mmCIF file of C-alpha atoms in Angstrom:
data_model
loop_
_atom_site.group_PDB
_atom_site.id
_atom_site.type_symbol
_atom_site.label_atom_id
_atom_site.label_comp_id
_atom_site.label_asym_id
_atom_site.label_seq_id
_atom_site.Cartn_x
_atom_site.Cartn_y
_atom_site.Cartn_z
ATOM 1 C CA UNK A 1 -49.497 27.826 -0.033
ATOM 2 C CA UNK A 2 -47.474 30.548 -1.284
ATOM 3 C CA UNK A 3 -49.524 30.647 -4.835
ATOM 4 C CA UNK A 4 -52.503 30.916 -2.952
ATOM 5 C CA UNK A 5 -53.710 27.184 -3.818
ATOM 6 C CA UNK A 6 -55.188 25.365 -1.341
ATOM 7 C CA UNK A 7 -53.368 22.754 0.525
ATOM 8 C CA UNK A 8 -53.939 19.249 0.684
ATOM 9 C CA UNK A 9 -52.591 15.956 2.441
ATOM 10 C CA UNK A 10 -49.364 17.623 3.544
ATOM 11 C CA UNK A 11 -47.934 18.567 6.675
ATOM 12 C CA UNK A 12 -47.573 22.267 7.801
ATOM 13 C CA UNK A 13 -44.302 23.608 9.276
ATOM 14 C CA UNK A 14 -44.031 19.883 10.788
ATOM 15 C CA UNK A 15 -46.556 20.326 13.717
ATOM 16 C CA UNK A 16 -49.894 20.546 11.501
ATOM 17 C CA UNK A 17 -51.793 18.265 9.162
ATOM 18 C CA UNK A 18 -54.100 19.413 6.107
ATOM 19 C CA UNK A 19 -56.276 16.221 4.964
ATOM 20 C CA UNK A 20 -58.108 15.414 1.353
ATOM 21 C CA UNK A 21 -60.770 17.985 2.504
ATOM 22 C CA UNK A 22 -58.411 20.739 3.114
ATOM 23 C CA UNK A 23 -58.950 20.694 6.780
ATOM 24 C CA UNK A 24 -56.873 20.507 9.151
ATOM 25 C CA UNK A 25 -56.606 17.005 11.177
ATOM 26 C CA UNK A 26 -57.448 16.608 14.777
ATOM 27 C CA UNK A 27 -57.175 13.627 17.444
ATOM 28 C CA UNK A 28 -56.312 10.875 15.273
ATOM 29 C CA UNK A 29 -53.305 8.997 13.353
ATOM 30 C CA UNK A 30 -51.317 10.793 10.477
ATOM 31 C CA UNK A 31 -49.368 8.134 9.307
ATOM 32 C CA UNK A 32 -47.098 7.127 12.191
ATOM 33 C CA UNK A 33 -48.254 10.382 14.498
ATOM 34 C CA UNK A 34 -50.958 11.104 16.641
ATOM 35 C CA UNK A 35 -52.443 14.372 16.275
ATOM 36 C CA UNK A 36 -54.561 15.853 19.621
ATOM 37 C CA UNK A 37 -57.778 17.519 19.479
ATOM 38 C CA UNK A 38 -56.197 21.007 18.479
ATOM 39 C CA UNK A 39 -54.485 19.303 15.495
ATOM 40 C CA UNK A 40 -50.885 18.792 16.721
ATOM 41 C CA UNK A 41 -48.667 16.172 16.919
ATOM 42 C CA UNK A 42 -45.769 15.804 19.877
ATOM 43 C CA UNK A 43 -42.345 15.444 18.323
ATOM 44 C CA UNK A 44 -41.638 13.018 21.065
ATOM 45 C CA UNK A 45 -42.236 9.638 19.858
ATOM 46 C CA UNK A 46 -43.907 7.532 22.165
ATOM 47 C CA UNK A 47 -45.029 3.835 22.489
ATOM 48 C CA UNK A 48 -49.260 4.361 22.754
ATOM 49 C CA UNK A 49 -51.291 3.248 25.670
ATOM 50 C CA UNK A 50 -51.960 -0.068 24.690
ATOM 51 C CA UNK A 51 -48.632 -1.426 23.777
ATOM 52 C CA UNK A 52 -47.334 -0.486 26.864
ATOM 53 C CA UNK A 53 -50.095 -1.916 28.891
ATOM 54 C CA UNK A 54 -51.383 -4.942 27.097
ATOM 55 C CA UNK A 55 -49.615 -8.421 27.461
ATOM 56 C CA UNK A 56 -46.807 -9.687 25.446
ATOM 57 C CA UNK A 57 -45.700 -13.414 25.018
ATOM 58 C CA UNK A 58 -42.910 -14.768 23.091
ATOM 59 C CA UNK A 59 -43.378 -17.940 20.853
ATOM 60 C CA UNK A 60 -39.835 -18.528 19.549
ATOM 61 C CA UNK A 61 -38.895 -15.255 17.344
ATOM 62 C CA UNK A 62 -42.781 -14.387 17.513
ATOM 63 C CA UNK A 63 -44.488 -11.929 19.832
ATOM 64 C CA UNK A 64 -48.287 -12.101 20.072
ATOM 65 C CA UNK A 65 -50.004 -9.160 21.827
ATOM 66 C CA UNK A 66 -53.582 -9.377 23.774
ATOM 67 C CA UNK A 67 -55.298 -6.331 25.454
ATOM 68 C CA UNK A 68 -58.975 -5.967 26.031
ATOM 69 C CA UNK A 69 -59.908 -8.337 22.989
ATOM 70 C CA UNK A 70 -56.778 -6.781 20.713
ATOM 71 C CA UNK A 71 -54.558 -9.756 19.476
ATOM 72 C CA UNK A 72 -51.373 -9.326 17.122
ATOM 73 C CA UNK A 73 -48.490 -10.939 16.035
ATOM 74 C CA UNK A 74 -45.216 -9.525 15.203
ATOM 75 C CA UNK A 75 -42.613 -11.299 13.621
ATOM 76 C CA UNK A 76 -38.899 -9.146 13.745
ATOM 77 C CA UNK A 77 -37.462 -11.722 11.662
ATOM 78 C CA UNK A 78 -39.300 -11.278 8.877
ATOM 79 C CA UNK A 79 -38.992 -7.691 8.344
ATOM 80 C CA UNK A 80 -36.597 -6.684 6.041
ATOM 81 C CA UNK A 81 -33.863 -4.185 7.292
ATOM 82 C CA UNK A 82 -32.169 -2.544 4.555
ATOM 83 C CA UNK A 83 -29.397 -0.719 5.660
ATOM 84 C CA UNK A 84 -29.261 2.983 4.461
ATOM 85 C CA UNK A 85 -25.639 4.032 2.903
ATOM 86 C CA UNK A 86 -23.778 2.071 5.241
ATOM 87 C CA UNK A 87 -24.143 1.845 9.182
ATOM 88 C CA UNK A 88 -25.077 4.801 10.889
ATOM 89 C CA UNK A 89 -23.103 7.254 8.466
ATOM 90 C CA UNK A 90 -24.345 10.622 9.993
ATOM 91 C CA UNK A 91 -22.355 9.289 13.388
ATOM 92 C CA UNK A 92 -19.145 11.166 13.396
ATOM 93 C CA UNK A 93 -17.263 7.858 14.570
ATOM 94 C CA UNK A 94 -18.407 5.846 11.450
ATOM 95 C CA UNK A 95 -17.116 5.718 8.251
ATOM 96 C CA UNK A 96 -18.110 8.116 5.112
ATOM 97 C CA UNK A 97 -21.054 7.288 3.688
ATOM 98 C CA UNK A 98 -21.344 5.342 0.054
ATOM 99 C CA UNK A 99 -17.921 3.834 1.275
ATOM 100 C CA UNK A 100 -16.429 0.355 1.474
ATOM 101 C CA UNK A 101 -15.854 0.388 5.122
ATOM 102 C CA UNK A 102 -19.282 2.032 5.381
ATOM 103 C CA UNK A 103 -20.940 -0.877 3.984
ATOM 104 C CA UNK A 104 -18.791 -3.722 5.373
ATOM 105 C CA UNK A 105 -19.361 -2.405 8.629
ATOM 106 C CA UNK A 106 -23.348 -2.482 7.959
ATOM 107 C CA UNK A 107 -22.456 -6.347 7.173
ATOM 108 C CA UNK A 108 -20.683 -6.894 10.782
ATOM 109 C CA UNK A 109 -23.646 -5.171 12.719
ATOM 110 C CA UNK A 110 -25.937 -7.629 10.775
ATOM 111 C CA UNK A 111 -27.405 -6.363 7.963
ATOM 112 C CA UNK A 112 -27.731 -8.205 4.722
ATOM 113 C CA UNK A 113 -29.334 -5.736 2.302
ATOM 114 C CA UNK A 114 -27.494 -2.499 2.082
ATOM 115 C CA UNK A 115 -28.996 0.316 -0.211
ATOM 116 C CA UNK A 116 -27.256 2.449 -2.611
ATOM 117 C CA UNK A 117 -27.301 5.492 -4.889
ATOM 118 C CA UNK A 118 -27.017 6.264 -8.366
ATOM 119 C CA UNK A 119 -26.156 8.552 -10.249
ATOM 120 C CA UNK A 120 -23.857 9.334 -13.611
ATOM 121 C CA UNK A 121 -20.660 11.361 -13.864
ATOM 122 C CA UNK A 122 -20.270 13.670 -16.904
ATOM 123 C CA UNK A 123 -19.016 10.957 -18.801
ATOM 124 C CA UNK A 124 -21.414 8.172 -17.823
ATOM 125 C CA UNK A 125 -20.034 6.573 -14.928
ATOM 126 C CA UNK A 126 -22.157 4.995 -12.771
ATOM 127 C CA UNK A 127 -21.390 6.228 -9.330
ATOM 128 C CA UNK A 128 -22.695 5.582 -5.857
ATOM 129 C CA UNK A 129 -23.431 9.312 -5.024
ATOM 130 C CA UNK A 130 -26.734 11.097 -2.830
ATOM 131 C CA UNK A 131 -26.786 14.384 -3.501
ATOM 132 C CA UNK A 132 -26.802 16.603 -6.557
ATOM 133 C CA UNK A 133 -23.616 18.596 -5.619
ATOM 134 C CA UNK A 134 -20.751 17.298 -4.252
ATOM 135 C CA UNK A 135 -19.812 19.906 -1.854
ATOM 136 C CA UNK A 136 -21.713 18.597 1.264
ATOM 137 C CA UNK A 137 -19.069 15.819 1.665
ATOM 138 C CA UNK A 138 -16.453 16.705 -0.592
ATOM 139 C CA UNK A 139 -13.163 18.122 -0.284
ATOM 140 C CA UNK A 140 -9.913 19.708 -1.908
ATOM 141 C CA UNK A 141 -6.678 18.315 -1.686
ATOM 142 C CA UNK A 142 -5.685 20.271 1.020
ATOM 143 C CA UNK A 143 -8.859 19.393 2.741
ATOM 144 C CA UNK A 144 -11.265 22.288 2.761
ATOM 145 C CA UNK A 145 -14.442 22.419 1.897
ATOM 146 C CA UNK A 146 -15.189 23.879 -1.859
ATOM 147 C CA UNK A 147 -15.759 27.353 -2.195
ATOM 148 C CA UNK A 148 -18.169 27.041 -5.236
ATOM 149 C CA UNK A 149 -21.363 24.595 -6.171
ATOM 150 C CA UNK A 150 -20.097 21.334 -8.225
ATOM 151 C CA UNK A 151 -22.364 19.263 -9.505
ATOM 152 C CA UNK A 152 -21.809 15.593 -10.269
ATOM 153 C CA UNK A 153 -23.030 15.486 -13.371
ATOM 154 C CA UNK A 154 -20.436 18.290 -14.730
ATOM 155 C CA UNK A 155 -17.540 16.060 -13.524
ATOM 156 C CA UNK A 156 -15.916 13.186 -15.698
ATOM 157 C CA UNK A 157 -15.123 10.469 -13.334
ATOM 158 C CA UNK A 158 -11.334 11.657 -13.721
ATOM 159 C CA UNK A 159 -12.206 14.709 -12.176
ATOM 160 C CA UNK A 160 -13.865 13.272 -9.288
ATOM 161 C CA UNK A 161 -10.153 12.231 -8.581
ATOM 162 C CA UNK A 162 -9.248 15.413 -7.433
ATOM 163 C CA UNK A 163 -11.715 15.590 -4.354
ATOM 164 C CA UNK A 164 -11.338 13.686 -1.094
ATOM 165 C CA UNK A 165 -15.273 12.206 0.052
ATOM 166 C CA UNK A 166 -13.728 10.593 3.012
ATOM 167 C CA UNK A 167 -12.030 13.568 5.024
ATOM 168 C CA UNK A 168 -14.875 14.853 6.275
ATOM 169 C CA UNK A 169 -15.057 11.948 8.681
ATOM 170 C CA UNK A 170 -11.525 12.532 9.909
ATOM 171 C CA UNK A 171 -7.690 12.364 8.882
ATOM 172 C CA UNK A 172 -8.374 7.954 8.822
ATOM 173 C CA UNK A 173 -10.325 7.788 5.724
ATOM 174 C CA UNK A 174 -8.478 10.700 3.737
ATOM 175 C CA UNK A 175 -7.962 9.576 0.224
ATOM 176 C CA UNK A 176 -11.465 7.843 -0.248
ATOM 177 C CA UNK A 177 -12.584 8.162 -3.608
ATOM 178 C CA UNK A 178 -16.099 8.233 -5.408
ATOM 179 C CA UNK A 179 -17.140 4.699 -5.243
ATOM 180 C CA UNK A 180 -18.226 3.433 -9.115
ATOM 181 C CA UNK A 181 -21.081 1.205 -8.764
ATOM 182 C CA UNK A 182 -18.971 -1.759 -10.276
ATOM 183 C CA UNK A 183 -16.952 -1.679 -6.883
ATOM 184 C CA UNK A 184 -20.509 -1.425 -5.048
ATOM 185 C CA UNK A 185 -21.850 -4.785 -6.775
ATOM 186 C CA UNK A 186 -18.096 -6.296 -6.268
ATOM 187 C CA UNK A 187 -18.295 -5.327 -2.798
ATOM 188 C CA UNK A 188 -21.887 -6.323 -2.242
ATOM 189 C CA UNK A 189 -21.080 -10.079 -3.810
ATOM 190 C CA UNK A 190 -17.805 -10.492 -1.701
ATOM 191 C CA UNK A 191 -19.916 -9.634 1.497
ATOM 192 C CA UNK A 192 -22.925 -11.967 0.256
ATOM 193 C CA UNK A 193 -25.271 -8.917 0.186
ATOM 194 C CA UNK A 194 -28.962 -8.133 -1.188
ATOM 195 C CA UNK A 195 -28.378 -4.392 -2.958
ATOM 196 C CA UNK A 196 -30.951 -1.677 -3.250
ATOM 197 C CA UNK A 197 -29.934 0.490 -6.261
ATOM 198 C CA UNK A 198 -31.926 3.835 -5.492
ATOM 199 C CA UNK A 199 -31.824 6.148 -8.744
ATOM 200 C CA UNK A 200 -31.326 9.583 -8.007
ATOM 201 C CA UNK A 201 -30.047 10.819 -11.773
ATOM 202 C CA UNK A 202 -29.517 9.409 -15.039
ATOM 203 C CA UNK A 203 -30.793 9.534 -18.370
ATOM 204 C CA UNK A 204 -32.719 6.407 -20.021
ATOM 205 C CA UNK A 205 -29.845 4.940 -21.452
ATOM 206 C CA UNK A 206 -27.421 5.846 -18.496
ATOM 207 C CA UNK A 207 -29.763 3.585 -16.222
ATOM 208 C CA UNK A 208 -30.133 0.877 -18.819
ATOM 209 C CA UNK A 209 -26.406 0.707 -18.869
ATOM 210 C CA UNK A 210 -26.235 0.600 -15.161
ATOM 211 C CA UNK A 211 -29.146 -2.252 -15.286
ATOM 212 C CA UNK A 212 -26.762 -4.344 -17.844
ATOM 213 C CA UNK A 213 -23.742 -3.861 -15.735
ATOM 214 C CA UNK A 214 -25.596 -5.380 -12.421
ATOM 215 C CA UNK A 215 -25.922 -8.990 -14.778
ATOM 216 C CA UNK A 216 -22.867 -8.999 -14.879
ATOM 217 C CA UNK A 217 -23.133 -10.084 -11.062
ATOM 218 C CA UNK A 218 -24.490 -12.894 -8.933
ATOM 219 C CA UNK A 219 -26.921 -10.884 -6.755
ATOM 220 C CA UNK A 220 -30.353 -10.088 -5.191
ATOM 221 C CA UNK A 221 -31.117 -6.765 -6.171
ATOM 222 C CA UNK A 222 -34.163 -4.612 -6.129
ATOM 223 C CA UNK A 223 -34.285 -1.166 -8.083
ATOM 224 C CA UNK A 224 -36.297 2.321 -6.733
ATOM 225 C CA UNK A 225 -36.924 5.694 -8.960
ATOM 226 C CA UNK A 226 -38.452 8.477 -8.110
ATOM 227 C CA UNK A 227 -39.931 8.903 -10.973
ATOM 228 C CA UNK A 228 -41.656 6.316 -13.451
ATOM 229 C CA UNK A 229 -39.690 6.779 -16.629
ATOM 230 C CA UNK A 230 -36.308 5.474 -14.551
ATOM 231 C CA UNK A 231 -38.532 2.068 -13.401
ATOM 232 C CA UNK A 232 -39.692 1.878 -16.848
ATOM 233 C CA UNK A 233 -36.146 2.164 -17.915
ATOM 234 C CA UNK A 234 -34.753 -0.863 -15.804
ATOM 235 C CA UNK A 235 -37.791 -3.110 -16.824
ATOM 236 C CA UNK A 236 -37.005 -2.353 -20.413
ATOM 237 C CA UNK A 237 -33.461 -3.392 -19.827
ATOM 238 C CA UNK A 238 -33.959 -6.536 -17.687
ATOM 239 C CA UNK A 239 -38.140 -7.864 -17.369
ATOM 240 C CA UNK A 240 -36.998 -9.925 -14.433
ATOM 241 C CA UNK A 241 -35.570 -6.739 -12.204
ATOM 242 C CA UNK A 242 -37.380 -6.255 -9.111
ATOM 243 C CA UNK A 243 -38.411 -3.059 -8.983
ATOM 244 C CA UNK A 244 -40.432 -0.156 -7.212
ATOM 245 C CA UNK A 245 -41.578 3.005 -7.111
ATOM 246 C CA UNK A 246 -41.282 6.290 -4.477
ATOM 247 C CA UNK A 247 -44.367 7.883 -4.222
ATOM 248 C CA UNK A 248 -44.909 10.693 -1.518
ATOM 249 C CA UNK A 249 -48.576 8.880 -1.408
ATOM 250 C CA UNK A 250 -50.000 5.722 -2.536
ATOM 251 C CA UNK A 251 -53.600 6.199 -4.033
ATOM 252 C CA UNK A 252 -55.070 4.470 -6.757
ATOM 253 C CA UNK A 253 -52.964 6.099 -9.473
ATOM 254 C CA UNK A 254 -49.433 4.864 -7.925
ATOM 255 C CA UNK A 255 -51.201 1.443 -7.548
ATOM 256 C CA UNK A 256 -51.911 1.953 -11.340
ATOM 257 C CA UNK A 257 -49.045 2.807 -12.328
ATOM 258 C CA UNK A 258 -46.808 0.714 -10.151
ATOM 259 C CA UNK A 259 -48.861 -2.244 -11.695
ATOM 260 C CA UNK A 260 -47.898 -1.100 -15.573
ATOM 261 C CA UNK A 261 -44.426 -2.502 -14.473
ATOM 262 C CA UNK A 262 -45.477 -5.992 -13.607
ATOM 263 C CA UNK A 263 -44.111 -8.540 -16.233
ATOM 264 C CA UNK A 264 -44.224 -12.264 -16.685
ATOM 265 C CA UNK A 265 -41.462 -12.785 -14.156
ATOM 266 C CA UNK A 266 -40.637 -9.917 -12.092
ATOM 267 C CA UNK A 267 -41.828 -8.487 -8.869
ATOM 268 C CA UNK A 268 -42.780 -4.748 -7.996
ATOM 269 C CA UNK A 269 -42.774 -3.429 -4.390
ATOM 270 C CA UNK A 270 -43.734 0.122 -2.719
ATOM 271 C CA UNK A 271 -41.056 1.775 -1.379
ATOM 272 C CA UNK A 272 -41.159 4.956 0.273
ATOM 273 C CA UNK A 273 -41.547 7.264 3.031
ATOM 274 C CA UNK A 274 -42.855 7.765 6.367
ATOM 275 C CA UNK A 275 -45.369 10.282 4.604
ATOM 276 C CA UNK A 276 -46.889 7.593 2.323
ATOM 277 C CA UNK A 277 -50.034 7.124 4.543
ATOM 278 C CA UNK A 278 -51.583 3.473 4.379
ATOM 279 C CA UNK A 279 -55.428 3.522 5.109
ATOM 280 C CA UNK A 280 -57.233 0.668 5.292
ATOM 281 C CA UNK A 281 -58.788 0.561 1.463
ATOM 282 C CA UNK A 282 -55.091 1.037 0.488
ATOM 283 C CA UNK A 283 -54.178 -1.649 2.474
ATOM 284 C CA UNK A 284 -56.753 -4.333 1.441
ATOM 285 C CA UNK A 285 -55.415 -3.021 -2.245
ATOM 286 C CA UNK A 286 -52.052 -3.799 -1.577
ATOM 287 C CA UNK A 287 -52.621 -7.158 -0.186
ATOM 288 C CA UNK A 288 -55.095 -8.027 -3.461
ATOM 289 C CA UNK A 289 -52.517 -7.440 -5.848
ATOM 290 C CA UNK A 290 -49.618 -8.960 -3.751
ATOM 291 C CA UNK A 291 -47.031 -5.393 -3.575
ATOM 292 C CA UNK A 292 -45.092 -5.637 -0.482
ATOM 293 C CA UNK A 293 -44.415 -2.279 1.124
ATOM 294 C CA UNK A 294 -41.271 -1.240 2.042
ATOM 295 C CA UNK A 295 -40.240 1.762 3.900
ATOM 296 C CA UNK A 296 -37.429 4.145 5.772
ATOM 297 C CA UNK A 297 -35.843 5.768 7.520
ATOM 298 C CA UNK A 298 -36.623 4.572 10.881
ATOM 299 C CA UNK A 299 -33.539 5.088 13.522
ATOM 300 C CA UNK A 300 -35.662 4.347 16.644
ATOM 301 C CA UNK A 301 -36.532 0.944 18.141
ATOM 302 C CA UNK A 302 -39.602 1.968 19.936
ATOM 303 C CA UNK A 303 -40.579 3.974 16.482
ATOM 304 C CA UNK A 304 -39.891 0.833 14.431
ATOM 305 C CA UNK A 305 -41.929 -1.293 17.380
ATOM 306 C CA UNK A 306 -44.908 1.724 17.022
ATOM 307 C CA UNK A 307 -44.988 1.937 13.003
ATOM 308 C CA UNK A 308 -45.473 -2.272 12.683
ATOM 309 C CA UNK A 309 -48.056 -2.467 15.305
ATOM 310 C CA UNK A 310 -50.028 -0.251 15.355
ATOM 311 C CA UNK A 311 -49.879 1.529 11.970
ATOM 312 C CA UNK A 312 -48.422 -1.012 8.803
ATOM 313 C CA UNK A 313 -48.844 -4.569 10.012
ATOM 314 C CA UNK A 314 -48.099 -5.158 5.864
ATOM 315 C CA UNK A 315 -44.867 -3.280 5.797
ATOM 316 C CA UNK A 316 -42.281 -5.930 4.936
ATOM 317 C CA UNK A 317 -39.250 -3.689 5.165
ATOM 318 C CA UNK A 318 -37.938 -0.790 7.031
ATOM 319 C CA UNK A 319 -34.853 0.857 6.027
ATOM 320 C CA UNK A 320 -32.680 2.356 8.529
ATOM 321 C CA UNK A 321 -29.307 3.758 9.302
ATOM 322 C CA UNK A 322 -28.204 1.254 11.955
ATOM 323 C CA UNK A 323 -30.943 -0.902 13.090
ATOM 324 C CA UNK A 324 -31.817 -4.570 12.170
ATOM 325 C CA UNK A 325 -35.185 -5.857 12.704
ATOM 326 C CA UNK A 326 -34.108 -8.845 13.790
ATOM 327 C CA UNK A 327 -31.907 -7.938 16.803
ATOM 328 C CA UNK A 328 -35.177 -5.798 18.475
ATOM 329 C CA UNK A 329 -35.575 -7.358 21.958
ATOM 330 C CA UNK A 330 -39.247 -6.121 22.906
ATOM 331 C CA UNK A 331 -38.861 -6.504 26.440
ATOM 332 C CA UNK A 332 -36.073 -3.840 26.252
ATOM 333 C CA UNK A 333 -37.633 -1.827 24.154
ATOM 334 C CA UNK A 334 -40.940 -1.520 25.986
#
């Protein structure tokens, strides 16, 4: 890398993969991609050989798979789709994203778990908010983009006032305002939705706040950190929270530490990225100790088709911007 340290289990500029040994993959699997003999993968995503070619049968929502001695079941209707900020946000069409509309519109396109951010205003407001500044989707009054860096956390929740996040979609959702996440669990309960609460900022007692305000409120929810002190935080505040962790890779020491959450009555889960590579000894660990594995963002049928067949068959969830499990008709798709 740039400091002259050796790299390891990370891709290079996109196209090439360094492994545990430091050298560089060739003509196998990297999590979902297939790299060739020279070590690099085609951005293209395609179905492989045998799913195109094998046979596929259809027992009620079931699809069982044979080819040359290969048999697998899929299930679509068991997979979790969590749906990521509301439906299909980066569309110009669609509504801004962390909105109301956003997320009832995820609700009329199917979904029933919808996933949210967190984050805390200068003055401790919980707010459903990605980014660290607000200038990627924020605007003056007079519509413009800002000239200068703001971040969240130097704003009181009165001065979020001031700045239009819906505008940037067009003139129909000018005057949309941050959304507090007491409007996102009011929301989420009228629409009879599972939440995801993703923590992106927030001190100890911020997010132990947040995790008494969500009691408050009739709901399925499941919490994710990027870091372990912020789980830690929401298990001190409620022992029953389900809860996970975001590792870039899962290897004995997120397994550990995942595990350190586990309490008398709640549940801990893996969820992450595409990058989190599953081999088979992390599988068989996962399945020993019961943590479902949840990942995103997949926006591609055939992708979503490709990751749960041939990759995770124990990945329970997928998140994605505008596609529900569920509704994937194979036959279309391959």
């Amino acid at each position: 890398d740039e400091s002259g340290n050796p790299l390891q289990n990370e891709w290079v500029e996109q196209y090439y993969y360094i492994g545990e040994d430091g050298k560089m993959v060739r003509n196998q699997y990297v999590d979902r991609f297939f790299v060739s003999q020279y070590g690099n993968w085609n951005p293209r995503f395609e179905a492989p050989y045998w799913l195109m070619h094998g046979e596929w049968k259809k027992n009620g929502n079931v699809w069982i798979y044979q080819y040359n001695g290969i048999v697998q079941t899929m299930d679509f209707s068991q997979i979790r789709s969590i749906c990521r900020l509301g439906y299909d946000t980066s569309n110009e069409k669609t509504p801004p994203e962390q909105s109301k509309e956003a997320y009832r519109l995820a609700a009329e396109k199917g979904f029933t778990i919808v996933l949210c951010d967190l984050c805390f205003t200068k003055d401790h407001v919980p707010v459903c908010f990605h980014d660290e500044y607000i200038n990627r989707i924020a605007r003056d009054q007079s519509g413009q983009e800002l000239e200068e860096e703001i971040r969240i956390s130097n704003l009181t929740y009165e001065d979020t006032i001031q700045y239009d996040f819906g505008i940037y979609k067009g003139k129909s959702y000018e005057g949309t305002h941050l959304l507090k996440l007491e409007e996102m669990l009011e929301l989420a309960q009228q629409l009879n939705l599972e939440l995801y609460i993703e923590i992106k900022a927030g001190s100890k007692e911020e997010i132990k706040q947040a995790v008494e305000l969500t009691k408050q409120y009739d709901l399925k929810l499941s919490w994710a950190g990027t870091k372990y002190d912020e789980c830690s935080a929401v298990v001190e505040a409620d022992d029953t929270a389900r809860v996970s962790t975001m590792p870039r890779m899962i290897r004995d020491s997120e397994i550990e530490e995942l595990l350190s959450l586990k309490r008398e009555n709640n549940k801990v889960f893996f969820f992450t990225y595409d990058t989190a590579m599953l081999t088979d000894e992390v599988l068989s660990k996962l399945k020993k100790e019961g943590i479902p594995f949840e990942m995103g963002t997949i926006d591609s049928e055939i992708e979503i088709v490709n990751y749960l067949t041939e990759n995770y068959q124990y990945c329970t969830g997928i998140e994605s911007n505008k596609i529900v499990a569920a509704n994937i008709d194979l036959d279309q798709v391959l």
